[in-house]
Amino acid sequence: MKKLELYFLILGLIPFSGCSDKKTLREPIAGIASPSSQPGLVIIPADSPKLQQIRVESVRTSEVPVDEVTAAGKIEVNPNRVSRIVLPVAGRISMVYVKLGDRVASGEPLLALESPDAAAAESAFIQSEASVTQSRSALGKAQGDFDRASDLYQHDAVAKKEVLSAENALTQAKSGVDQAQAVREQAVRRLELWGLKSGSFGQKVIVRSPISGKVLELSVTAGDYRNDTTAPLMTVADLSTVWVSSNVPESYIRRIQVGEHIDITLLAYPGEMFRGRVRRIADTVDPQTRTVKVQAELDNTGGKFLPEMYGNIRHVEAMQPALVLPGNAVVQGDGTSLVFLELEKGKFQKTSVQTGKRFGDLLPILSGLKPGDRVVVDGAMLLQQ
Protein backbone atom coordinates (compact mmCIF):
# COMPACT_ATOMS: atom_id res chain seq x y z
CA MET A 1 0.00 0.00 0.00
CA LYS A 2 2.74 2.42 0.89
CA LYS A 3 4.50 1.70 -2.43
CA LEU A 4 1.31 2.56 -4.37
CA GLU A 5 0.91 5.88 -2.55
CA LEU A 6 4.53 6.77 -3.30
CA TYR A 7 3.96 5.97 -7.01
CA PHE A 8 0.98 8.34 -7.30
CA LEU A 9 2.87 11.03 -5.42
CA ILE A 10 5.71 10.92 -7.98
CA LEU A 11 3.25 11.05 -10.91
CA GLY A 12 1.67 14.14 -9.39
CA LEU A 13 4.95 16.00 -9.17
CA ILE A 14 6.05 15.44 -12.80
CA PRO A 15 3.68 18.03 -14.49
CA PHE A 16 4.66 20.71 -12.03
CA SER A 17 8.39 20.19 -12.85
CA GLY A 18 7.72 20.48 -16.59
CA CYS A 19 5.80 23.72 -16.12
CA SER A 20 8.59 25.09 -14.02
CA ASP A 21 11.16 24.31 -16.78
CA LYS A 22 9.08 25.98 -19.51
CA LYS A 23 8.62 29.06 -17.39
CA THR A 24 12.36 29.22 -16.85
CA LEU A 25 13.03 29.08 -20.60
CA ARG A 26 10.62 31.96 -21.21
CA GLU A 27 12.36 34.27 -18.69
CA PRO A 28 15.11 36.61 -20.14
CA ILE A 29 18.65 35.81 -19.13
CA ALA A 30 20.31 38.68 -17.30
CA GLY A 31 22.82 40.61 -19.47
CA ILE A 32 21.33 39.52 -22.85
CA ALA A 33 19.59 42.11 -25.05
CA SER A 34 15.91 41.28 -25.26
CA PRO A 35 14.28 41.00 -28.67
CA SER A 36 11.41 43.37 -29.47
CA SER A 37 8.47 43.37 -31.84
CA GLN A 38 9.69 46.74 -33.17
CA PRO A 39 12.34 46.19 -35.90
CA GLY A 40 15.83 47.35 -34.89
CA LEU A 41 14.89 48.01 -31.27
CA VAL A 42 17.33 46.58 -28.73
CA ILE A 43 16.53 46.50 -25.01
CA ILE A 44 19.08 45.79 -22.31
CA PRO A 45 17.93 45.09 -18.74
CA ALA A 46 18.86 47.77 -16.24
CA ASP A 47 20.83 45.25 -14.14
CA SER A 48 22.86 43.97 -17.12
CA PRO A 49 26.66 44.45 -16.85
CA LYS A 50 26.64 45.02 -20.61
CA LEU A 51 24.94 48.37 -20.04
CA GLN A 52 27.99 49.55 -18.12
CA GLN A 53 30.21 48.90 -21.16
CA ILE A 54 28.18 51.17 -23.43
CA ARG A 55 29.00 54.88 -23.68
CA VAL A 56 26.50 57.34 -25.11
CA GLU A 57 27.12 60.90 -26.31
CA SER A 58 25.07 63.59 -27.97
CA VAL A 59 25.53 64.32 -31.64
CA ARG A 60 27.44 67.60 -32.01
CA THR A 61 28.18 70.11 -34.74
CA SER A 62 31.74 70.75 -35.92
CA GLU A 63 33.56 72.33 -38.86
CA VAL A 64 34.40 69.73 -41.52
CA PRO A 65 36.43 70.11 -44.75
CA VAL A 66 34.52 70.67 -47.97
CA ASP A 67 37.36 70.43 -50.50
CA GLU A 68 40.60 68.83 -49.40
CA VAL A 69 43.72 67.42 -51.02
CA THR A 70 45.56 64.42 -49.62
CA ALA A 71 48.69 62.84 -51.04
CA ALA A 72 51.62 60.71 -49.95
CA GLY A 73 54.80 62.57 -49.02
CA LYS A 74 58.25 62.15 -47.55
CA ILE A 75 60.77 64.21 -45.60
CA GLU A 76 63.68 65.69 -47.57
CA VAL A 77 66.67 67.86 -46.76
CA ASN A 78 65.97 71.55 -47.24
CA PRO A 79 67.80 72.24 -50.54
CA ASN A 80 68.48 75.80 -49.44
CA ARG A 81 70.38 74.57 -46.38
CA VAL A 82 72.64 71.83 -47.65
CA SER A 83 76.27 72.01 -48.74
CA ARG A 84 78.22 69.35 -50.61
CA ILE A 85 81.88 69.80 -49.76
CA VAL A 86 84.44 69.61 -52.58
CA LEU A 87 88.20 70.23 -52.59
CA PRO A 88 89.43 73.67 -53.69
CA VAL A 89 92.59 72.08 -55.11
CA ALA A 90 93.89 68.58 -55.76
CA GLY A 91 96.12 66.96 -53.15
CA ARG A 92 96.49 64.43 -50.35
CA ILE A 93 94.11 64.39 -47.39
CA SER A 94 96.31 64.63 -44.31
CA MET A 95 93.57 64.86 -41.67
CA VAL A 96 89.78 64.44 -41.41
CA TYR A 97 88.43 66.28 -38.36
CA VAL A 98 84.80 65.07 -38.41
CA LYS A 99 82.89 61.79 -38.42
CA LEU A 100 79.60 60.82 -39.99
CA GLY A 101 76.73 62.27 -37.97
CA ASP A 102 78.82 64.96 -36.25
CA ARG A 103 77.28 68.38 -35.74
CA VAL A 104 79.49 71.18 -37.06
CA ALA A 105 79.38 74.97 -36.87
CA SER A 106 79.86 77.38 -39.73
CA GLY A 107 83.61 77.88 -40.31
CA GLU A 108 84.61 74.74 -38.39
CA PRO A 109 87.50 72.75 -39.97
CA LEU A 110 86.42 69.60 -41.77
CA LEU A 111 89.69 68.32 -43.25
CA ALA A 112 93.30 69.31 -43.98
CA LEU A 113 94.90 68.98 -47.40
CA GLU A 114 98.51 68.95 -48.61
CA SER A 115 98.57 70.29 -52.16
CA PRO A 116 101.32 71.07 -54.68
CA ASP A 117 99.00 73.76 -56.02
CA ALA A 118 99.10 75.46 -52.64
CA ALA A 119 102.91 75.38 -52.67
CA ALA A 120 102.85 76.83 -56.19
CA ALA A 121 100.53 79.60 -55.03
CA GLU A 122 102.87 80.44 -52.15
CA SER A 123 105.82 80.54 -54.57
CA ALA A 124 103.84 82.71 -56.98
CA PHE A 125 103.12 85.18 -54.19
CA ILE A 126 106.78 85.45 -53.22
CA GLN A 127 107.72 85.97 -56.86
CA SER A 128 105.07 88.65 -57.20
CA GLU A 129 106.48 90.39 -54.13
CA ALA A 130 109.93 90.40 -55.74
CA SER A 131 108.47 91.74 -58.96
CA VAL A 132 106.79 94.59 -57.09
CA THR A 133 110.09 95.45 -55.40
CA GLN A 134 111.98 95.38 -58.69
CA SER A 135 109.37 97.44 -60.52
CA ARG A 136 109.37 100.03 -57.76
CA SER A 137 113.15 100.23 -57.93
CA ALA A 138 112.93 100.68 -61.70
CA LEU A 139 110.31 103.36 -61.15
CA GLY A 140 112.60 105.22 -58.77
CA LYS A 141 115.46 105.15 -61.25
CA ALA A 142 113.19 106.27 -64.11
CA GLN A 143 111.85 109.09 -61.98
CA GLY A 144 115.41 110.24 -61.17
CA ASP A 145 116.46 110.08 -64.83
CA PHE A 146 113.43 112.12 -65.84
CA ASP A 147 114.06 114.76 -63.17
CA ARG A 148 117.70 115.06 -64.13
CA ALA A 149 116.93 115.27 -67.85
CA SER A 150 114.31 117.91 -67.21
CA ASP A 151 116.74 120.00 -65.15
CA LEU A 152 119.46 119.77 -67.80
CA TYR A 153 116.99 120.69 -70.52
CA GLN A 154 115.99 123.82 -68.63
CA HIS A 155 119.68 124.84 -68.66
CA ASP A 156 120.01 123.93 -72.34
CA ALA A 157 122.43 121.15 -71.43
CA VAL A 158 120.57 118.38 -73.30
CA ALA A 159 118.23 118.11 -76.23
CA LYS A 160 114.48 117.78 -75.73
CA LYS A 161 114.54 114.24 -77.07
CA GLU A 162 116.49 113.20 -73.99
CA VAL A 163 113.68 114.50 -71.83
CA LEU A 164 111.05 112.72 -73.93
CA SER A 165 113.01 109.48 -73.75
CA ALA A 166 113.28 109.77 -69.95
CA GLU A 167 109.57 110.54 -69.72
CA ASN A 168 108.72 107.46 -71.77
CA ALA A 169 110.90 105.29 -69.54
CA LEU A 170 109.13 106.75 -66.47
CA THR A 171 105.72 105.91 -67.91
CA GLN A 172 106.78 102.33 -68.61
CA ALA A 173 108.18 102.01 -65.09
CA LYS A 174 104.87 103.16 -63.60
CA SER A 175 103.02 100.64 -65.74
CA GLY A 176 105.42 97.94 -64.61
CA VAL A 177 104.65 98.72 -60.97
CA ASP A 178 100.90 98.56 -61.62
CA GLN A 179 101.24 95.19 -63.35
CA ALA A 180 103.44 93.77 -60.60
CA GLN A 181 100.98 94.91 -57.92
CA ALA A 182 98.06 93.37 -59.83
CA VAL A 183 99.89 90.02 -60.02
CA ARG A 184 100.62 90.21 -56.32
CA GLU A 185 96.97 90.96 -55.49
CA GLN A 186 95.90 87.97 -57.54
CA ALA A 187 98.37 85.74 -55.68
CA VAL A 188 97.10 87.10 -52.35
CA ARG A 189 93.46 86.45 -53.26
CA ARG A 190 94.31 82.88 -54.28
CA LEU A 191 96.01 82.27 -50.94
CA GLU A 192 93.09 83.80 -49.05
CA LEU A 193 90.63 81.68 -50.99
CA TRP A 194 92.43 78.57 -49.82
CA GLY A 195 92.85 79.92 -46.29
CA LEU A 196 96.63 80.31 -46.54
CA LYS A 197 98.82 83.06 -45.18
CA SER A 198 101.13 84.92 -47.51
CA GLY A 199 104.87 84.49 -47.27
CA SER A 200 104.94 81.04 -45.61
CA PHE A 201 105.80 77.69 -47.21
CA GLY A 202 104.50 74.23 -46.26
CA GLN A 203 101.00 75.32 -45.23
CA LYS A 204 98.07 72.93 -45.37
CA VAL A 205 94.78 73.84 -46.99
CA ILE A 206 92.04 73.69 -44.35
CA VAL A 207 88.57 73.00 -45.75
CA ARG A 208 85.90 74.53 -43.49
CA SER A 209 82.15 74.06 -43.27
CA PRO A 210 80.27 76.86 -45.01
CA ILE A 211 77.13 76.28 -42.89
CA SER A 212 76.13 74.93 -39.51
CA GLY A 213 74.56 71.48 -39.58
CA LYS A 214 75.21 67.75 -39.43
CA VAL A 215 77.52 65.59 -41.52
CA LEU A 216 75.09 63.37 -43.45
CA GLU A 217 77.53 61.83 -45.92
CA LEU A 218 81.28 61.19 -45.70
CA SER A 219 83.39 59.50 -48.37
CA VAL A 220 86.97 60.42 -47.54
CA THR A 221 89.67 59.25 -45.11
CA ALA A 222 93.11 60.52 -44.17
CA GLY A 223 95.74 59.54 -46.71
CA ASP A 224 93.48 59.66 -49.75
CA TYR A 225 94.78 61.53 -52.77
CA ARG A 226 92.07 63.34 -54.70
CA ASN A 227 92.55 65.18 -57.96
CA ASP A 228 88.85 65.56 -58.86
CA THR A 229 87.77 68.91 -57.46
CA THR A 230 84.13 68.42 -58.55
CA ALA A 231 83.34 65.21 -56.62
CA PRO A 232 81.73 65.85 -53.18
CA LEU A 233 83.66 64.41 -50.24
CA MET A 234 80.97 65.00 -47.63
CA THR A 235 77.54 66.56 -47.23
CA VAL A 236 76.66 68.97 -44.44
CA ALA A 237 72.98 69.83 -43.97
CA ASP A 238 71.16 72.17 -41.63
CA LEU A 239 68.21 70.11 -40.40
CA SER A 240 66.62 72.84 -38.28
CA THR A 241 64.06 72.93 -41.08
CA VAL A 242 63.18 70.15 -43.53
CA TRP A 243 60.98 69.90 -46.59
CA VAL A 244 58.03 67.60 -47.12
CA SER A 245 57.81 66.64 -50.78
CA SER A 246 54.60 65.26 -52.29
CA ASN A 247 53.25 64.52 -55.77
CA VAL A 248 49.78 66.05 -56.04
CA PRO A 249 47.43 65.01 -58.90
CA GLU A 250 47.16 67.79 -61.45
CA SER A 251 43.36 67.90 -61.02
CA TYR A 252 43.84 69.10 -57.43
CA ILE A 253 46.84 71.40 -57.81
CA ARG A 254 44.61 74.48 -58.27
CA ARG A 255 43.59 74.15 -54.62
CA ILE A 256 47.13 74.65 -53.29
CA GLN A 257 49.02 77.95 -53.32
CA VAL A 258 52.56 78.89 -52.26
CA GLY A 259 52.52 80.23 -48.70
CA GLU A 260 49.50 78.22 -47.55
CA HIS A 261 49.62 75.84 -44.59
CA ILE A 262 49.23 72.09 -44.94
CA ASP A 263 48.77 69.35 -42.34
CA ILE A 264 51.33 66.55 -42.25
CA THR A 265 51.13 63.07 -40.72
CA LEU A 266 54.08 60.69 -40.53
CA LEU A 267 54.27 56.92 -40.13
CA ALA A 268 56.90 57.42 -37.43
CA TYR A 269 54.48 59.42 -35.26
CA PRO A 270 50.98 57.88 -35.54
CA GLY A 271 48.17 60.02 -34.21
CA GLU A 272 50.19 63.25 -34.39
CA MET A 273 49.56 66.14 -36.78
CA PHE A 274 52.22 68.64 -37.87
CA ARG A 275 51.89 71.94 -39.71
CA GLY A 276 54.03 73.04 -42.66
CA ARG A 277 54.01 75.91 -45.16
CA VAL A 278 54.12 75.43 -48.94
CA ARG A 279 57.39 76.85 -50.27
CA ARG A 280 57.48 75.59 -53.84
CA ILE A 281 55.16 74.19 -56.50
CA ALA A 282 56.86 72.67 -59.54
CA ASP A 283 56.54 74.49 -62.85
CA THR A 284 55.86 71.32 -64.84
CA VAL A 285 53.62 68.25 -64.66
CA ASP A 286 55.19 64.81 -64.54
CA PRO A 287 54.08 63.27 -67.87
CA GLN A 288 54.14 59.72 -66.47
CA THR A 289 52.17 60.18 -63.25
CA ARG A 290 50.27 63.37 -64.16
CA THR A 291 51.25 64.88 -60.82
CA VAL A 292 52.88 68.13 -59.71
CA LYS A 293 55.56 68.19 -57.02
CA VAL A 294 54.66 70.29 -53.99
CA GLN A 295 57.27 71.03 -51.33
CA ALA A 296 56.46 72.43 -47.90
CA GLU A 297 58.81 73.59 -45.16
CA LEU A 298 58.50 72.03 -41.72
CA ASP A 299 60.15 73.33 -38.55
CA ASN A 300 62.55 70.72 -37.15
CA THR A 301 64.08 72.52 -34.20
CA GLY A 302 63.62 69.44 -32.05
CA GLY A 303 65.30 67.18 -34.61
CA LYS A 304 62.51 64.58 -34.66
CA PHE A 305 62.02 64.66 -38.45
CA LEU A 306 64.56 62.66 -40.44
CA PRO A 307 65.11 62.66 -44.21
CA GLU A 308 63.27 59.85 -46.04
CA MET A 309 60.50 59.51 -43.42
CA TYR A 310 57.19 58.72 -45.12
CA GLY A 311 53.76 60.13 -44.42
CA ASN A 312 50.90 62.14 -45.96
CA ILE A 313 50.00 65.75 -46.56
CA ARG A 314 46.51 67.19 -46.26
CA HIS A 315 45.33 70.58 -47.43
CA VAL A 316 41.81 71.88 -46.71
CA GLU A 317 40.45 74.53 -49.06
CA ALA A 318 37.18 75.29 -47.21
CA MET A 319 35.23 74.27 -44.10
CA GLN A 320 31.52 74.02 -43.32
CA PRO A 321 29.52 73.04 -40.20
CA ALA A 322 28.10 69.50 -40.03
CA LEU A 323 26.93 66.92 -37.51
CA VAL A 324 29.79 64.63 -36.47
CA LEU A 325 30.27 61.41 -34.53
CA PRO A 326 33.34 59.44 -33.51
CA GLY A 327 34.20 56.81 -36.13
CA ASN A 328 33.57 53.98 -33.62
CA ALA A 329 29.92 55.01 -33.33
CA VAL A 330 29.12 53.90 -36.89
CA VAL A 331 28.90 50.22 -37.76
CA GLN A 332 28.36 48.61 -41.15
CA GLY A 333 25.48 46.31 -41.90
CA ASP A 334 24.01 45.08 -45.19
CA GLY A 335 25.79 47.79 -47.17
CA THR A 336 24.49 50.61 -44.96
CA SER A 337 25.95 52.67 -42.15
CA LEU A 338 24.19 52.22 -38.82
CA VAL A 339 24.17 53.84 -35.39
CA PHE A 340 22.30 52.97 -32.21
CA LEU A 341 20.10 55.85 -31.09
CA GLU A 342 19.30 55.88 -27.38
CA LEU A 343 15.56 56.24 -26.83
CA GLU A 344 15.79 55.90 -23.07
CA LYS A 345 18.06 54.20 -20.55
CA GLY A 346 18.68 50.66 -21.82
CA LYS A 347 16.59 51.07 -24.98
CA PHE A 348 18.33 51.61 -28.33
CA GLN A 349 17.03 51.96 -31.86
CA LYS A 350 19.14 50.85 -34.83
CA THR A 351 19.18 53.81 -37.23
CA SER A 352 20.55 54.14 -40.77
CA VAL A 353 22.70 57.21 -41.47
CA GLN A 354 24.54 58.68 -44.43
CA THR A 355 28.15 59.62 -43.68
CA GLY A 356 30.67 61.89 -45.36
CA LYS A 357 34.42 61.53 -45.78
CA ARG A 358 36.19 60.76 -42.53
CA PHE A 359 38.61 63.33 -41.17
CA GLY A 360 40.74 62.47 -38.17
CA ASP A 361 38.66 60.43 -35.68
CA LEU A 362 35.34 61.99 -36.73
CA LEU A 363 32.73 61.12 -39.34
CA PRO A 364 30.37 63.77 -40.76
CA ILE A 365 26.69 62.67 -40.57
CA LEU A 366 24.87 63.92 -43.66
CA SER A 367 21.44 62.49 -42.83
CA GLY A 368 19.61 60.24 -40.35
CA LEU A 369 20.26 62.22 -37.14
CA LYS A 370 19.56 65.65 -35.71
CA PRO A 371 21.48 67.80 -33.22
CA GLY A 372 21.11 66.60 -29.65
CA ASP A 373 20.37 62.96 -30.49
CA ARG A 374 22.14 60.62 -28.11
CA VAL A 375 24.05 57.86 -29.86
CA VAL A 376 26.17 54.93 -28.70
CA VAL A 377 29.77 55.95 -29.39
CA ASP A 378 31.53 53.07 -27.62
CA GLY A 379 30.22 49.52 -27.40
CA ALA A 380 27.97 49.58 -30.47
CA MET A 381 29.15 46.08 -31.43
CA LEU A 382 27.60 44.76 -28.19
CA LEU A 383 24.17 45.73 -29.52
CA GLN A 384 24.46 43.86 -32.82
CA GLN A 385 21.75 41.14 -33.09
XYZ file of C-alpha atoms in Angstrom:
385
model
C 0.000 0.000 0.000
C 2.735 2.417 0.893
C 4.496 1.696 -2.427
C 1.306 2.555 -4.365
C 0.907 5.883 -2.555
C 4.534 6.773 -3.303
C 3.960 5.975 -7.014
C 0.981 8.343 -7.304
C 2.866 11.027 -5.423
C 5.714 10.924 -7.978
C 3.255 11.048 -10.905
C 1.669 14.145 -9.392
C 4.946 16.001 -9.165
C 6.053 15.445 -12.801
C 3.683 18.031 -14.487
C 4.659 20.714 -12.031
C 8.392 20.192 -12.854
C 7.717 20.476 -16.589
C 5.803 23.722 -16.122
C 8.595 25.092 -14.019
C 11.159 24.312 -16.782
C 9.080 25.981 -19.509
C 8.624 29.058 -17.386
C 12.360 29.223 -16.850
C 13.026 29.076 -20.595
C 10.618 31.959 -21.205
C 12.361 34.273 -18.687
C 15.110 36.610 -20.136
C 18.649 35.814 -19.126
C 20.310 38.679 -17.298
C 22.816 40.608 -19.467
C 21.334 39.520 -22.852
C 19.590 42.111 -25.045
C 15.912 41.285 -25.257
C 14.285 41.005 -28.668
C 11.415 43.367 -29.473
C 8.475 43.369 -31.838
C 9.689 46.745 -33.172
C 12.344 46.195 -35.899
C 15.833 47.353 -34.885
C 14.891 48.006 -31.270
C 17.330 46.582 -28.726
C 16.529 46.503 -25.014
C 19.075 45.793 -22.309
C 17.928 45.086 -18.736
C 18.864 47.772 -16.240
C 20.835 45.249 -14.136
C 22.859 43.972 -17.116
C 26.661 44.448 -16.852
C 26.638 45.022 -20.613
C 24.937 48.373 -20.042
C 27.993 49.549 -18.119
C 30.209 48.897 -21.165
C 28.183 51.166 -23.431
C 28.998 54.885 -23.678
C 26.498 57.335 -25.107
C 27.124 60.898 -26.315
C 25.071 63.593 -27.968
C 25.528 64.321 -31.645
C 27.436 67.596 -32.005
C 28.183 70.106 -34.736
C 31.740 70.750 -35.924
C 33.559 72.332 -38.863
C 34.399 69.734 -41.524
C 36.426 70.112 -44.746
C 34.523 70.669 -47.969
C 37.359 70.429 -50.500
C 40.604 68.832 -49.397
C 43.720 67.425 -51.016
C 45.556 64.417 -49.616
C 48.691 62.836 -51.040
C 51.624 60.712 -49.947
C 54.798 62.571 -49.018
C 58.247 62.149 -47.548
C 60.771 64.209 -45.599
C 63.678 65.687 -47.572
C 66.672 67.856 -46.755
C 65.965 71.555 -47.243
C 67.796 72.240 -50.539
C 68.476 75.803 -49.440
C 70.378 74.568 -46.376
C 72.639 71.830 -47.651
C 76.275 72.011 -48.735
C 78.222 69.346 -50.607
C 81.877 69.796 -49.760
C 84.443 69.607 -52.583
C 88.198 70.233 -52.589
C 89.426 73.669 -53.686
C 92.591 72.079 -55.108
C 93.895 68.585 -55.757
C 96.118 66.965 -53.149
C 96.495 64.434 -50.355
C 94.109 64.390 -47.390
C 96.311 64.632 -44.310
C 93.568 64.862 -41.670
C 89.779 64.444 -41.409
C 88.431 66.280 -38.357
C 84.802 65.069 -38.408
C 82.892 61.793 -38.423
C 79.596 60.818 -39.991
C 76.727 62.272 -37.969
C 78.821 64.960 -36.248
C 77.280 68.384 -35.736
C 79.486 71.185 -37.061
C 79.378 74.969 -36.875
C 79.862 77.382 -39.731
C 83.608 77.876 -40.311
C 84.609 74.744 -38.391
C 87.505 72.753 -39.967
C 86.417 69.599 -41.772
C 89.694 68.318 -43.249
C 93.303 69.311 -43.983
C 94.903 68.982 -47.405
C 98.506 68.946 -48.610
C 98.571 70.287 -52.164
C 101.319 71.074 -54.683
C 99.002 73.756 -56.020
C 99.104 75.457 -52.640
C 102.906 75.383 -52.672
C 102.851 76.828 -56.186
C 100.530 79.602 -55.030
C 102.872 80.441 -52.154
C 105.818 80.544 -54.568
C 103.843 82.710 -56.975
C 103.117 85.176 -54.192
C 106.784 85.447 -53.223
C 107.723 85.974 -56.863
C 105.068 88.645 -57.197
C 106.480 90.394 -54.128
C 109.933 90.400 -55.743
C 108.468 91.737 -58.964
C 106.795 94.588 -57.093
C 110.085 95.447 -55.397
C 111.978 95.384 -58.691
C 109.367 97.437 -60.516
C 109.370 100.031 -57.755
C 113.152 100.228 -57.925
C 112.930 100.676 -61.700
C 110.313 103.361 -61.153
C 112.596 105.225 -58.771
C 115.455 105.154 -61.250
C 113.193 106.274 -64.106
C 111.851 109.086 -61.980
C 115.407 110.242 -61.175
C 116.458 110.078 -64.831
C 113.432 112.122 -65.842
C 114.060 114.756 -63.167
C 117.705 115.060 -64.133
C 116.929 115.266 -67.853
C 114.306 117.911 -67.211
C 116.737 120.001 -65.150
C 119.458 119.769 -67.803
C 116.986 120.687 -70.522
C 115.987 123.823 -68.629
C 119.685 124.838 -68.660
C 120.013 123.932 -72.342
C 122.432 121.151 -71.435
C 120.569 118.375 -73.297
C 118.230 118.114 -76.226
C 114.484 117.776 -75.727
C 114.541 114.239 -77.072
C 116.492 113.202 -73.994
C 113.675 114.503 -71.828
C 111.053 112.719 -73.926
C 113.006 109.477 -73.753
C 113.276 109.767 -69.947
C 109.575 110.544 -69.715
C 108.716 107.461 -71.768
C 110.903 105.290 -69.537
C 109.134 106.749 -66.469
C 105.717 105.908 -67.910
C 106.782 102.330 -68.611
C 108.183 102.007 -65.093
C 104.872 103.158 -63.597
C 103.016 100.641 -65.741
C 105.425 97.939 -64.611
C 104.651 98.724 -60.969
C 100.897 98.559 -61.617
C 101.244 95.191 -63.350
C 103.441 93.767 -60.602
C 100.984 94.914 -57.921
C 98.063 93.368 -59.829
C 99.894 90.022 -60.022
C 100.617 90.210 -56.319
C 96.965 90.956 -55.488
C 95.903 87.973 -57.542
C 98.367 85.744 -55.678
C 97.105 87.098 -52.348
C 93.456 86.447 -53.263
C 94.311 82.881 -54.276
C 96.005 82.268 -50.936
C 93.093 83.801 -49.047
C 90.634 81.684 -50.991
C 92.430 78.570 -49.818
C 92.853 79.915 -46.291
C 96.631 80.308 -46.537
C 98.824 83.061 -45.182
C 101.126 84.922 -47.514
C 104.867 84.491 -47.269
C 104.945 81.043 -45.615
C 105.799 77.687 -47.213
C 104.496 74.235 -46.257
C 100.997 75.317 -45.231
C 98.071 72.929 -45.369
C 94.785 73.839 -46.993
C 92.043 73.686 -44.349
C 88.571 73.004 -45.749
C 85.900 74.527 -43.489
C 82.154 74.057 -43.269
C 80.267 76.865 -45.012
C 77.134 76.278 -42.892
C 76.133 74.929 -39.508
C 74.563 71.477 -39.581
C 75.205 67.746 -39.428
C 77.516 65.589 -41.521
C 75.087 63.372 -43.445
C 77.532 61.834 -45.924
C 81.278 61.190 -45.704
C 83.394 59.496 -48.365
C 86.966 60.417 -47.536
C 89.669 59.250 -45.114
C 93.112 60.521 -44.166
C 95.738 59.544 -46.711
C 93.479 59.656 -49.752
C 94.775 61.530 -52.766
C 92.073 63.345 -54.699
C 92.554 65.184 -57.958
C 88.852 65.560 -58.863
C 87.771 68.909 -57.460
C 84.134 68.416 -58.553
C 83.343 65.209 -56.620
C 81.733 65.853 -53.180
C 83.660 64.412 -50.237
C 80.970 65.003 -47.634
C 77.536 66.561 -47.229
C 76.656 68.971 -44.441
C 72.985 69.834 -43.975
C 71.164 72.175 -41.634
C 68.212 70.105 -40.402
C 66.620 72.837 -38.278
C 64.056 72.928 -41.078
C 63.177 70.147 -43.526
C 60.983 69.904 -46.587
C 58.035 67.597 -47.121
C 57.809 66.638 -50.775
C 54.598 65.257 -52.290
C 53.253 64.522 -55.769
C 49.777 66.045 -56.036
C 47.428 65.013 -58.896
C 47.159 67.788 -61.454
C 43.363 67.904 -61.023
C 43.841 69.102 -57.427
C 46.843 71.402 -57.809
C 44.615 74.480 -58.271
C 43.592 74.147 -54.622
C 47.129 74.653 -53.285
C 49.018 77.954 -53.320
C 52.557 78.886 -52.261
C 52.517 80.231 -48.703
C 49.497 78.217 -47.552
C 49.624 75.842 -44.593
C 49.233 72.085 -44.936
C 48.765 69.347 -42.337
C 51.327 66.548 -42.248
C 51.127 63.071 -40.724
C 54.085 60.686 -40.531
C 54.268 56.921 -40.130
C 56.900 57.420 -37.435
C 54.477 59.422 -35.256
C 50.985 57.884 -35.536
C 48.168 60.024 -34.211
C 50.185 63.247 -34.392
C 49.557 66.139 -36.778
C 52.215 68.640 -37.873
C 51.885 71.943 -39.708
C 54.033 73.036 -42.662
C 54.011 75.907 -45.160
C 54.116 75.433 -48.940
C 57.387 76.847 -50.266
C 57.476 75.593 -53.843
C 55.162 74.190 -56.500
C 56.857 72.674 -59.538
C 56.536 74.490 -62.854
C 55.865 71.317 -64.837
C 53.616 68.252 -64.656
C 55.188 64.812 -64.544
C 54.077 63.266 -67.874
C 54.138 59.721 -66.474
C 52.165 60.180 -63.248
C 50.265 63.373 -64.159
C 51.247 64.881 -60.822
C 52.879 68.135 -59.710
C 55.563 68.186 -57.022
C 54.658 70.287 -53.992
C 57.273 71.033 -51.329
C 56.455 72.433 -47.902
C 58.806 73.593 -45.158
C 58.502 72.028 -41.717
C 60.152 73.331 -38.550
C 62.546 70.718 -37.155
C 64.076 72.520 -34.198
C 63.618 69.435 -32.045
C 65.302 67.185 -34.610
C 62.507 64.576 -34.663
C 62.016 64.660 -38.445
C 64.565 62.659 -40.444
C 65.112 62.657 -44.211
C 63.270 59.845 -46.043
C 60.501 59.513 -43.420
C 57.187 58.723 -45.123
C 53.756 60.134 -44.417
C 50.902 62.137 -45.955
C 50.001 65.752 -46.559
C 46.513 67.194 -46.262
C 45.328 70.580 -47.428
C 41.806 71.880 -46.714
C 40.448 74.531 -49.060
C 37.182 75.292 -47.212
C 35.229 74.266 -44.101
C 31.516 74.022 -43.316
C 29.516 73.040 -40.197
C 28.101 69.501 -40.027
C 26.927 66.919 -37.510
C 29.791 64.632 -36.473
C 30.266 61.413 -34.535
C 33.344 59.439 -33.515
C 34.205 56.813 -36.127
C 33.572 53.979 -33.620
C 29.917 55.005 -33.332
C 29.118 53.903 -36.893
C 28.902 50.220 -37.762
C 28.361 48.612 -41.147
C 25.478 46.311 -41.899
C 24.008 45.077 -45.191
C 25.787 47.787 -47.169
C 24.485 50.608 -44.965
C 25.951 52.675 -42.151
C 24.187 52.222 -38.823
C 24.166 53.842 -35.395
C 22.301 52.973 -32.208
C 20.097 55.851 -31.095
C 19.304 55.884 -27.377
C 15.558 56.240 -26.831
C 15.787 55.897 -23.074
C 18.062 54.199 -20.547
C 18.679 50.661 -21.819
C 16.590 51.065 -24.979
C 18.333 51.611 -28.327
C 17.034 51.955 -31.863
C 19.144 50.850 -34.830
C 19.180 53.813 -37.235
C 20.550 54.137 -40.767
C 22.703 57.213 -41.466
C 24.539 58.683 -44.426
C 28.151 59.618 -43.680
C 30.668 61.886 -45.361
C 34.417 61.530 -45.777
C 36.189 60.756 -42.530
C 38.609 63.329 -41.168
C 40.737 62.468 -38.165
C 38.656 60.432 -35.682
C 35.338 61.991 -36.735
C 32.728 61.119 -39.344
C 30.365 63.766 -40.760
C 26.693 62.668 -40.565
C 24.875 63.921 -43.663
C 21.437 62.493 -42.835
C 19.613 60.244 -40.350
C 20.265 62.223 -37.142
C 19.557 65.654 -35.711
C 21.480 67.805 -33.218
C 21.106 66.598 -29.652
C 20.369 62.962 -30.493
C 22.141 60.617 -28.112
C 24.050 57.859 -29.865
C 26.166 54.930 -28.696
C 29.771 55.953 -29.387
C 31.529 53.072 -27.625
C 30.220 49.516 -27.399
C 27.972 49.582 -30.474
C 29.148 46.082 -31.425
C 27.596 44.758 -28.190
C 24.167 45.726 -29.521
C 24.461 43.862 -32.816
C 21.754 41.137 -33.091
